[in-house]
Amino acid sequence: MNKPVASFAGQPVLNIIDRIEGYHPELVAIRHDLHAHPEIGFEEVRTSAIVAEKLSSWGIEVHRGIGKTGVVGLLKGRHPGNRSVGLRADMDALPMPEETGLAYASIHPGRFHGCGHDAHTTILLGAARYLAETRDFAGTVTFIFQPAEEGLGGARAMIADGLFERFPVDEIYGLHNATQLPPNHLHVSAGAVLAGADFFDVTFKGKGAHGAHPDVARDPIPAIAELVQALQTIVSRNVSPTEPAVLSVTKIFAGSAYNVIPETASVGGTIRAFSDNIRHLIRERVTTISRNIAAAHDIEANVDIRDIFSVLTNHPDQVDIVAAIGREVLGEDRVSTVPKRAMGSEDFADMLLHAPGAFFTLGHAGNVPAHNPGFIVDDGILAVGATLFARLVESRLKAA
């Protein structure tokens, strides 16, 4: 049974599942608890224990330690069927301060659920509870609670631990909260929608000396300053203007005293593009430019470039499925499939390389973007997201 939520300003009602709406107080309590106790990538020990305990209490088969701190839940429907649908949520927080002033703010300084993964975890728990209580589907649901999404390779760690060999799925879905969308609006589109990303570090090693005697030093600071400027020409002078690409220098380190020329200086940053060929081109240019600038200054260069995120590519059939469920739950006017790409990255991309699926965004109230110290998730998203996940399962694993 659905429980419509009252319309406003002429907007259509929301068809939230009545049973899930009834979970709302508990879902809010779970999210607030997770928010107050954030854990960064591969350290989600408390979080994964809570997830495992909840799943087990609802009669869901639980597997822990997948990708170090990842959790997988398996649930079979009460109707016979051989197909499987995967639903994924990320669990990790960010290593950053929180400045929300919330009563349930992080108790750990420098750790903050500033991207809303506490909400994603809670949403998937809400869907899992409903599906465990009703089991009105044919086949198997695989609930994937992933660690370390924030650039540490949690998806790849779970995959390397045999995620899809041990728990095969025919299709897979994931969501992300979005303040850039109006509340209760959903966006999903086919093709490459989020960029692949590399992280890079370049370290120049020269010869340290007294600041009063630069002639006996091999100063890495002028070289690193030259490198920062040179790196900015890679995209503008090597990549076609019709191809989106970004290279951002985000870190610079050098020196420890006013009167000491340091031995080393370094920069770090990120490379992002929708084409693996372009990413390869940029990597090569970063390496070549770094080594040649170092040679010109008679110093050494160490270049470390790491492939962190694959390009996230949604599959057309699953995009249509998400859009149809979105219209059923949210209303026709709240669903968009307009092609849209963003230079952000998401490691659900690696799961989409193993099974067809779609990643979609769900809007909620708030005007502070994610990864900002003041970011707040609207708790109203919890029942909405859980309903979308539950309806996806019931639609894709419909009994004959």
Short mmCIF file of C-alpha atoms in Angstrom, two decimals:
data_model
loop_
_atom_site.label_atom_id
_atom_site.label_comp_id
_atom_site.label_asym_id
_atom_site.label_seq_id
_atom_site.Cartn_x
_atom_site.Cartn_y
_atom_site.Cartn_z
CA MET A 1 0.00 0.00 0.00
CA ASN A 2 1.21 3.48 -0.80
CA LYS A 3 0.74 6.48 1.42
CA PRO A 4 0.43 9.62 -0.68
CA VAL A 5 2.12 12.68 0.72
CA ALA A 6 0.08 15.87 0.41
CA SER A 7 0.77 17.94 -2.67
CA PHE A 8 1.90 21.54 -2.54
CA ALA A 9 1.80 24.40 -5.03
CA GLY A 10 0.03 22.17 -7.53
CA GLN A 11 2.77 19.51 -7.48
CA PRO A 12 1.62 15.88 -7.74
CA VAL A 13 1.57 13.72 -4.61
CA LEU A 14 4.39 11.39 -3.67
CA ASN A 15 3.54 7.70 -3.57
CA ILE A 16 5.61 6.69 -0.57
CA ILE A 17 5.10 3.11 0.60
CA ASP A 18 2.97 3.27 3.74
CA ARG A 19 5.06 0.69 5.60
CA ILE A 20 8.28 2.56 4.85
CA GLU A 21 6.72 5.85 5.90
CA GLY A 22 6.02 4.14 9.21
CA TYR A 23 9.74 3.47 9.62
CA HIS A 24 10.53 7.18 9.41
CA PRO A 25 11.27 7.83 13.11
CA GLU A 26 13.61 4.83 13.28
CA LEU A 27 15.32 5.75 10.00
CA VAL A 28 15.94 9.27 11.29
CA ALA A 29 17.39 7.86 14.52
CA ILE A 30 19.71 5.55 12.57
CA ARG A 31 20.95 8.34 10.32
CA HIS A 32 21.52 10.74 13.20
CA ASP A 33 23.51 8.08 15.04
CA LEU A 34 25.65 7.34 11.98
CA HIS A 35 26.12 11.07 11.45
CA ALA A 36 27.32 11.60 15.01
CA HIS A 37 29.82 8.72 14.70
CA PRO A 38 31.42 9.17 11.25
CA GLU A 39 34.12 6.77 10.10
CA ILE A 40 36.42 7.39 7.13
CA GLY A 41 37.26 4.90 4.41
CA PHE A 42 38.15 1.34 5.44
CA GLU A 43 37.61 2.31 9.10
CA GLU A 44 33.81 1.83 9.07
CA VAL A 45 33.93 -0.79 11.83
CA ARG A 46 31.09 0.61 13.95
CA THR A 47 29.00 1.50 10.91
CA SER A 48 29.33 -1.92 9.29
CA ALA A 49 28.51 -3.60 12.61
CA ILE A 50 25.28 -1.59 12.86
CA VAL A 51 24.39 -2.45 9.26
CA ALA A 52 25.08 -6.15 9.81
CA GLU A 53 23.07 -6.24 13.04
CA LYS A 54 20.07 -4.53 11.42
CA LEU A 55 20.11 -6.83 8.39
CA SER A 56 20.45 -9.94 10.53
CA SER A 57 17.61 -8.87 12.81
CA TRP A 58 15.34 -8.70 9.76
CA GLY A 59 16.24 -12.23 8.65
CA ILE A 60 18.64 -11.20 5.90
CA GLU A 61 21.71 -13.38 5.27
CA VAL A 62 24.77 -11.28 6.13
CA HIS A 63 28.34 -11.45 4.83
CA ARG A 64 30.93 -9.16 6.42
CA GLY A 65 34.50 -8.20 5.58
CA ILE A 66 33.96 -7.86 1.83
CA GLY A 67 36.51 -5.24 0.79
CA LYS A 68 37.74 -5.02 4.39
CA THR A 69 34.75 -3.29 6.02
CA GLY A 70 32.06 -3.87 3.39
CA VAL A 71 28.82 -5.72 4.13
CA VAL A 72 26.62 -7.73 1.77
CA GLY A 73 23.09 -8.86 2.57
CA LEU A 74 21.23 -11.53 0.61
CA LEU A 75 17.47 -11.84 0.61
CA LYS A 76 15.34 -14.29 -1.37
CA GLY A 77 11.76 -13.49 -2.27
CA ARG A 78 8.80 -15.70 -1.46
CA HIS A 79 8.22 -16.39 -5.14
CA PRO A 80 10.52 -18.66 -7.18
CA GLY A 81 12.99 -16.90 -9.45
CA ASN A 82 16.60 -17.01 -10.61
CA ARG A 83 17.29 -13.33 -11.24
CA SER A 84 19.13 -11.01 -8.84
CA VAL A 85 19.09 -7.24 -8.37
CA GLY A 86 21.88 -5.38 -6.58
CA LEU A 87 21.33 -2.22 -4.54
CA ARG A 88 24.36 -0.30 -3.30
CA ALA A 89 25.01 2.35 -0.65
CA ASP A 90 28.31 3.88 0.52
CA MET A 91 29.15 4.18 4.22
CA ASP A 92 32.27 6.35 4.64
CA ALA A 93 32.60 9.90 5.91
CA LEU A 94 35.05 12.62 4.88
CA PRO A 95 38.21 13.72 6.73
CA MET A 96 36.95 17.29 7.19
CA PRO A 97 35.45 19.46 9.94
CA GLU A 98 31.72 19.85 10.52
CA GLU A 99 30.21 23.31 11.06
CA THR A 100 26.48 22.56 10.96
CA GLY A 101 25.60 23.22 14.59
CA LEU A 102 23.34 20.16 14.57
CA ALA A 103 22.41 18.51 17.85
CA TYR A 104 23.67 15.25 16.36
CA ALA A 105 26.87 16.70 14.88
CA SER A 106 30.02 14.59 14.62
CA ILE A 107 31.64 13.75 17.94
CA HIS A 108 34.96 13.14 16.13
CA PRO A 109 36.84 16.34 15.19
CA GLY A 110 37.96 16.34 11.57
CA ARG A 111 35.49 13.64 10.52
CA PHE A 112 32.14 14.53 8.97
CA HIS A 113 29.43 12.92 6.88
CA GLY A 114 29.74 15.87 4.54
CA CYS A 115 28.57 13.98 1.47
CA GLY A 116 25.46 12.30 2.86
CA HIS A 117 26.64 8.69 2.91
CA ASP A 118 24.91 8.35 6.28
CA ALA A 119 21.66 9.02 4.42
CA HIS A 120 22.53 6.55 1.64
CA THR A 121 23.23 3.80 4.17
CA THR A 122 19.98 4.54 6.00
CA ILE A 123 17.96 4.59 2.78
CA LEU A 124 19.22 1.14 1.82
CA LEU A 125 18.50 -0.16 5.32
CA GLY A 126 14.93 1.14 5.00
CA ALA A 127 14.48 -0.66 1.68
CA ALA A 128 16.05 -3.83 3.11
CA ARG A 129 13.67 -3.89 6.08
CA TYR A 130 10.61 -3.43 3.89
CA LEU A 131 11.67 -6.11 1.41
CA ALA A 132 12.51 -8.51 4.25
CA GLU A 133 9.07 -8.01 5.79
CA THR A 134 7.13 -8.37 2.54
CA ARG A 135 9.34 -10.55 0.28
CA ASP A 136 6.86 -9.92 -2.54
CA PHE A 137 9.33 -10.61 -5.31
CA ALA A 138 10.83 -13.50 -7.25
CA GLY A 139 14.58 -14.02 -7.03
CA THR A 140 17.29 -12.47 -4.89
CA VAL A 141 18.17 -8.97 -3.71
CA THR A 142 21.82 -8.24 -2.99
CA PHE A 143 22.27 -5.32 -0.59
CA ILE A 144 25.78 -3.89 -0.98
CA PHE A 145 27.06 -1.58 1.76
CA GLN A 146 30.35 -0.28 0.41
CA PRO A 147 33.26 1.24 2.32
CA ALA A 148 35.72 3.90 1.20
CA GLU A 149 33.96 5.60 -1.68
CA GLU A 150 35.75 8.92 -1.15
CA GLY A 151 38.78 8.23 -3.34
CA LEU A 152 40.13 5.17 -1.51
CA GLY A 153 38.84 2.50 -3.88
CA GLY A 154 36.16 0.79 -1.80
CA ALA A 155 34.25 -0.53 -4.82
CA ARG A 156 37.41 -1.99 -6.31
CA ALA A 157 38.28 -3.57 -2.97
CA MET A 158 34.90 -5.31 -2.79
CA ILE A 159 35.19 -6.44 -6.41
CA ALA A 160 38.71 -7.77 -5.78
CA ASP A 161 37.26 -9.74 -2.84
CA GLY A 162 34.97 -11.54 -5.28
CA LEU A 163 31.83 -9.43 -4.84
CA PHE A 164 30.26 -10.35 -8.15
CA GLU A 165 31.59 -13.91 -8.28
CA ARG A 166 30.18 -14.67 -4.83
CA PHE A 167 27.03 -12.56 -5.17
CA PRO A 168 26.21 -12.29 -8.90
CA VAL A 169 23.62 -9.74 -9.95
CA ASP A 170 21.77 -9.29 -13.23
CA GLU A 171 21.51 -5.54 -12.74
CA ILE A 172 22.54 -2.99 -10.12
CA TYR A 173 21.38 0.41 -8.90
CA GLY A 174 22.77 3.20 -6.73
CA LEU A 175 21.69 6.69 -5.72
CA HIS A 176 23.16 9.92 -4.40
CA ASN A 177 21.48 12.79 -2.59
CA ALA A 178 21.54 16.14 -4.40
CA THR A 179 20.95 19.67 -3.14
CA GLN A 180 21.29 20.93 -6.71
CA LEU A 181 17.94 19.29 -7.55
CA PRO A 182 14.62 20.47 -6.10
CA PRO A 183 13.34 18.30 -3.25
CA ASN A 184 11.89 14.95 -4.35
CA HIS A 185 13.10 15.37 -7.93
CA LEU A 186 15.06 12.59 -9.61
CA HIS A 187 17.59 12.80 -12.41
CA VAL A 188 19.00 9.88 -14.35
CA SER A 189 20.49 9.79 -17.85
CA ALA A 190 22.21 7.27 -20.09
CA GLY A 191 25.84 7.11 -21.12
CA ALA A 192 28.89 8.66 -19.47
CA VAL A 193 27.56 10.90 -16.70
CA LEU A 194 30.46 11.22 -14.21
CA ALA A 195 34.12 11.66 -15.05
CA GLY A 196 36.93 9.23 -14.49
CA ALA A 197 39.59 10.63 -12.19
CA ASP A 198 43.27 10.32 -11.37
CA PHE A 199 45.12 11.76 -8.40
CA PHE A 200 48.69 12.91 -8.93
CA ASP A 201 51.68 13.95 -6.82
CA VAL A 202 54.89 15.45 -8.23
CA THR A 203 57.89 15.89 -5.97
CA PHE A 204 61.01 17.83 -6.96
CA LYS A 205 64.19 17.03 -5.06
CA GLY A 206 67.02 19.54 -5.17
CA LYS A 207 69.73 20.52 -2.70
CA GLY A 208 68.95 22.44 0.44
CA ALA A 209 71.03 25.37 1.70
CA HIS A 210 70.93 28.59 3.71
CA GLY A 211 68.48 31.12 2.32
CA ALA A 212 71.36 33.61 2.06
CA HIS A 213 73.32 31.33 -0.28
CA PRO A 214 71.05 30.14 -3.13
CA ASP A 215 74.13 29.73 -5.35
CA VAL A 216 75.13 26.56 -3.49
CA ALA A 217 71.58 25.16 -3.49
CA ARG A 218 69.44 23.50 -6.12
CA ASP A 219 66.23 25.29 -5.23
CA PRO A 220 63.07 23.26 -5.99
CA ILE A 221 60.67 26.14 -5.28
CA PRO A 222 61.09 28.10 -8.54
CA ALA A 223 60.79 24.79 -10.38
CA ILE A 224 57.57 23.82 -8.62
CA ALA A 225 56.11 27.28 -9.27
CA GLU A 226 56.97 26.91 -12.94
CA LEU A 227 55.36 23.46 -12.97
CA VAL A 228 52.07 24.72 -11.55
CA GLN A 229 51.79 27.22 -14.39
CA ALA A 230 52.86 24.72 -17.04
CA LEU A 231 50.32 22.13 -15.92
CA GLN A 232 47.53 24.61 -16.66
CA THR A 233 48.39 24.47 -20.37
CA ILE A 234 47.87 20.73 -20.72
CA VAL A 235 44.10 20.78 -21.15
CA SER A 236 43.95 24.07 -23.04
CA ARG A 237 46.68 23.15 -25.52
CA ASN A 238 46.43 19.35 -25.82
CA VAL A 239 42.77 18.39 -25.45
CA SER A 240 40.14 19.20 -28.07
CA PRO A 241 37.87 22.04 -26.93
CA THR A 242 34.89 19.73 -27.61
CA GLU A 243 36.10 17.20 -25.02
CA PRO A 244 35.53 18.04 -21.32
CA ALA A 245 38.66 17.64 -19.19
CA VAL A 246 39.99 19.15 -15.98
CA LEU A 247 43.40 19.31 -14.36
CA SER A 248 43.40 20.99 -10.96
CA VAL A 249 46.42 21.55 -8.72
CA THR A 250 45.02 21.33 -5.19
CA LYS A 251 48.09 20.96 -2.96
CA ILE A 252 51.50 22.67 -2.73
CA PHE A 253 54.12 21.84 -0.10
CA ALA A 254 57.59 23.32 0.41
CA GLY A 255 59.80 24.68 3.13
CA SER A 256 59.88 24.83 6.91
CA ALA A 257 61.78 28.02 7.81
CA TYR A 258 62.35 31.55 6.51
CA ASN A 259 66.07 31.14 6.11
CA VAL A 260 66.24 27.60 4.68
CA ILE A 261 66.03 26.66 1.01
CA PRO A 262 64.26 23.29 1.20
CA GLU A 263 65.49 20.04 -0.24
CA THR A 264 62.08 19.18 -1.75
CA ALA A 265 58.88 20.76 -3.01
CA SER A 266 55.74 19.03 -4.23
CA VAL A 267 52.35 19.56 -5.80
CA GLY A 268 49.29 17.35 -5.95
CA GLY A 269 45.98 17.42 -7.72
CA THR A 270 43.44 15.66 -9.87
CA ILE A 271 42.86 14.82 -13.54
CA ARG A 272 39.30 14.28 -14.78
CA ALA A 273 37.83 13.39 -18.17
CA PHE A 274 35.12 11.29 -19.80
CA SER A 275 37.57 9.49 -22.07
CA ASP A 276 40.26 7.05 -20.97
CA ASN A 277 42.32 8.11 -23.99
CA ILE A 278 42.26 11.73 -22.84
CA ARG A 279 43.17 10.71 -19.29
CA HIS A 280 46.13 8.78 -20.71
CA LEU A 281 47.19 11.81 -22.77
CA ILE A 282 47.05 14.11 -19.72
CA ARG A 283 49.00 11.62 -17.58
CA GLU A 284 51.75 11.49 -20.22
CA ARG A 285 51.93 15.27 -20.47
CA VAL A 286 52.11 15.68 -16.67
CA THR A 287 54.99 13.21 -16.56
CA THR A 288 56.90 14.72 -19.49
CA ILE A 289 56.50 18.33 -18.38
CA SER A 290 57.46 17.53 -14.79
CA ARG A 291 60.62 15.68 -15.76
CA ASN A 292 61.72 18.33 -18.26
CA ILE A 293 61.20 21.23 -15.86
CA ALA A 294 63.16 19.32 -13.24
CA ALA A 295 65.97 18.70 -15.72
CA ALA A 296 66.06 22.38 -16.64
CA HIS A 297 66.59 23.24 -12.95
CA ASP A 298 69.15 20.43 -12.42
CA ILE A 299 66.95 18.64 -9.88
CA GLU A 300 65.15 15.28 -9.72
CA ALA A 301 61.46 14.60 -10.35
CA ASN A 302 59.27 11.88 -8.91
CA VAL A 303 55.86 11.61 -10.59
CA ASP A 304 53.10 9.47 -9.09
CA ILE A 305 49.75 9.30 -10.94
CA ARG A 306 47.03 6.99 -9.66
CA ASP A 307 43.86 5.84 -11.42
CA ILE A 308 41.18 6.37 -8.75
CA PHE A 309 37.78 6.42 -10.49
CA SER A 310 36.53 4.93 -13.74
CA VAL A 311 34.15 6.87 -15.97
CA LEU A 312 30.62 6.23 -14.70
CA THR A 313 28.48 5.03 -17.59
CA ASN A 314 24.78 4.34 -17.10
CA HIS A 315 23.11 1.64 -19.18
CA PRO A 316 20.12 2.85 -21.26
CA ASP A 317 17.68 0.06 -20.33
CA GLN A 318 18.28 0.53 -16.61
CA VAL A 319 18.01 4.32 -16.96
CA ASP A 320 14.53 3.81 -18.45
CA ILE A 321 13.64 1.50 -15.56
CA VAL A 322 14.73 4.04 -12.92
CA ALA A 323 12.88 6.82 -14.70
CA ALA A 324 9.68 4.75 -14.84
CA ILE A 325 9.85 3.94 -11.12
CA GLY A 326 10.65 7.58 -10.39
CA ARG A 327 7.52 8.71 -12.22
CA GLU A 328 5.45 6.17 -10.32
CA VAL A 329 6.75 7.30 -6.93
CA LEU A 330 7.45 11.01 -7.48
CA GLY A 331 5.22 12.01 -10.37
CA GLU A 332 5.91 12.74 -14.02
CA ASP A 333 7.03 16.33 -13.48
CA ARG A 334 9.67 15.38 -10.93
CA VAL A 335 11.73 13.07 -13.14
CA SER A 336 14.34 14.23 -15.65
CA THR A 337 16.30 12.14 -18.15
CA VAL A 338 17.90 15.07 -19.95
CA PRO A 339 21.51 14.15 -20.77
CA LYS A 340 23.78 15.70 -18.18
CA ARG A 341 27.43 15.19 -17.33
CA ALA A 342 29.44 16.36 -14.33
CA MET A 343 33.18 16.35 -13.66
CA GLY A 344 32.67 14.77 -10.25
CA SER A 345 33.44 11.08 -9.83
CA GLU A 346 31.88 8.09 -8.10
CA ASP A 347 33.30 4.61 -7.70
CA PHE A 348 29.94 2.94 -8.33
CA ALA A 349 31.36 3.29 -11.87
CA ASP A 350 33.43 0.16 -11.27
CA MET A 351 30.37 -1.86 -10.31
CA LEU A 352 28.69 -0.79 -13.55
CA LEU A 353 31.60 -2.40 -15.41
CA HIS A 354 30.47 -5.76 -14.00
CA ALA A 355 26.70 -5.52 -14.35
CA PRO A 356 24.26 -3.31 -16.25
CA GLY A 357 22.69 -0.67 -14.07
CA ALA A 358 22.11 2.98 -13.34
CA PHE A 359 23.18 5.61 -10.85
CA PHE A 360 20.67 8.37 -10.13
CA THR A 361 20.41 11.50 -8.02
CA LEU A 362 17.57 12.41 -5.67
CA GLY A 363 16.99 16.01 -4.64
CA HIS A 364 16.39 17.22 -1.10
CA ALA A 365 16.00 20.53 0.71
CA GLY A 366 19.14 22.52 1.44
CA ASN A 367 21.33 25.09 -0.29
CA VAL A 368 24.78 24.10 1.00
CA PRO A 369 26.63 21.75 -1.37
CA ALA A 370 28.19 18.46 -0.37
CA HIS A 371 31.82 18.52 0.85
CA ASN A 372 31.13 21.85 2.56
CA PRO A 373 31.46 22.03 6.39
CA GLY A 374 27.88 23.29 6.60
CA PHE A 375 26.25 20.57 4.46
CA ILE A 376 23.04 19.07 5.89
CA VAL A 377 20.92 16.23 4.51
CA ASP A 378 17.15 16.63 4.75
CA ASP A 379 15.73 13.61 6.59
CA GLY A 380 12.71 13.72 4.29
CA ILE A 381 14.83 11.98 1.65
CA LEU A 382 15.03 8.74 3.67
CA ALA A 383 11.58 7.25 3.05
CA VAL A 384 11.55 8.55 -0.53
CA GLY A 385 14.85 6.89 -1.40
CA ALA A 386 13.90 3.64 0.35
CA THR A 387 10.63 3.54 -1.59
CA LEU A 388 12.46 4.03 -4.90
CA PHE A 389 14.85 1.17 -4.12
CA ALA A 390 12.03 -1.11 -2.97
CA ARG A 391 9.91 -0.43 -6.06
CA LEU A 392 12.92 -1.08 -8.30
CA VAL A 393 13.25 -4.55 -6.79
CA GLU A 394 9.55 -5.34 -6.97
CA SER A 395 9.45 -4.16 -10.58
CA ARG A 396 12.53 -6.03 -11.76
CA LEU A 397 11.84 -9.22 -9.79
CA LYS A 398 8.12 -9.35 -10.39
CA ALA A 399 6.50 -12.72 -9.71
CA ALA A 400 5.11 -14.54 -12.75
#
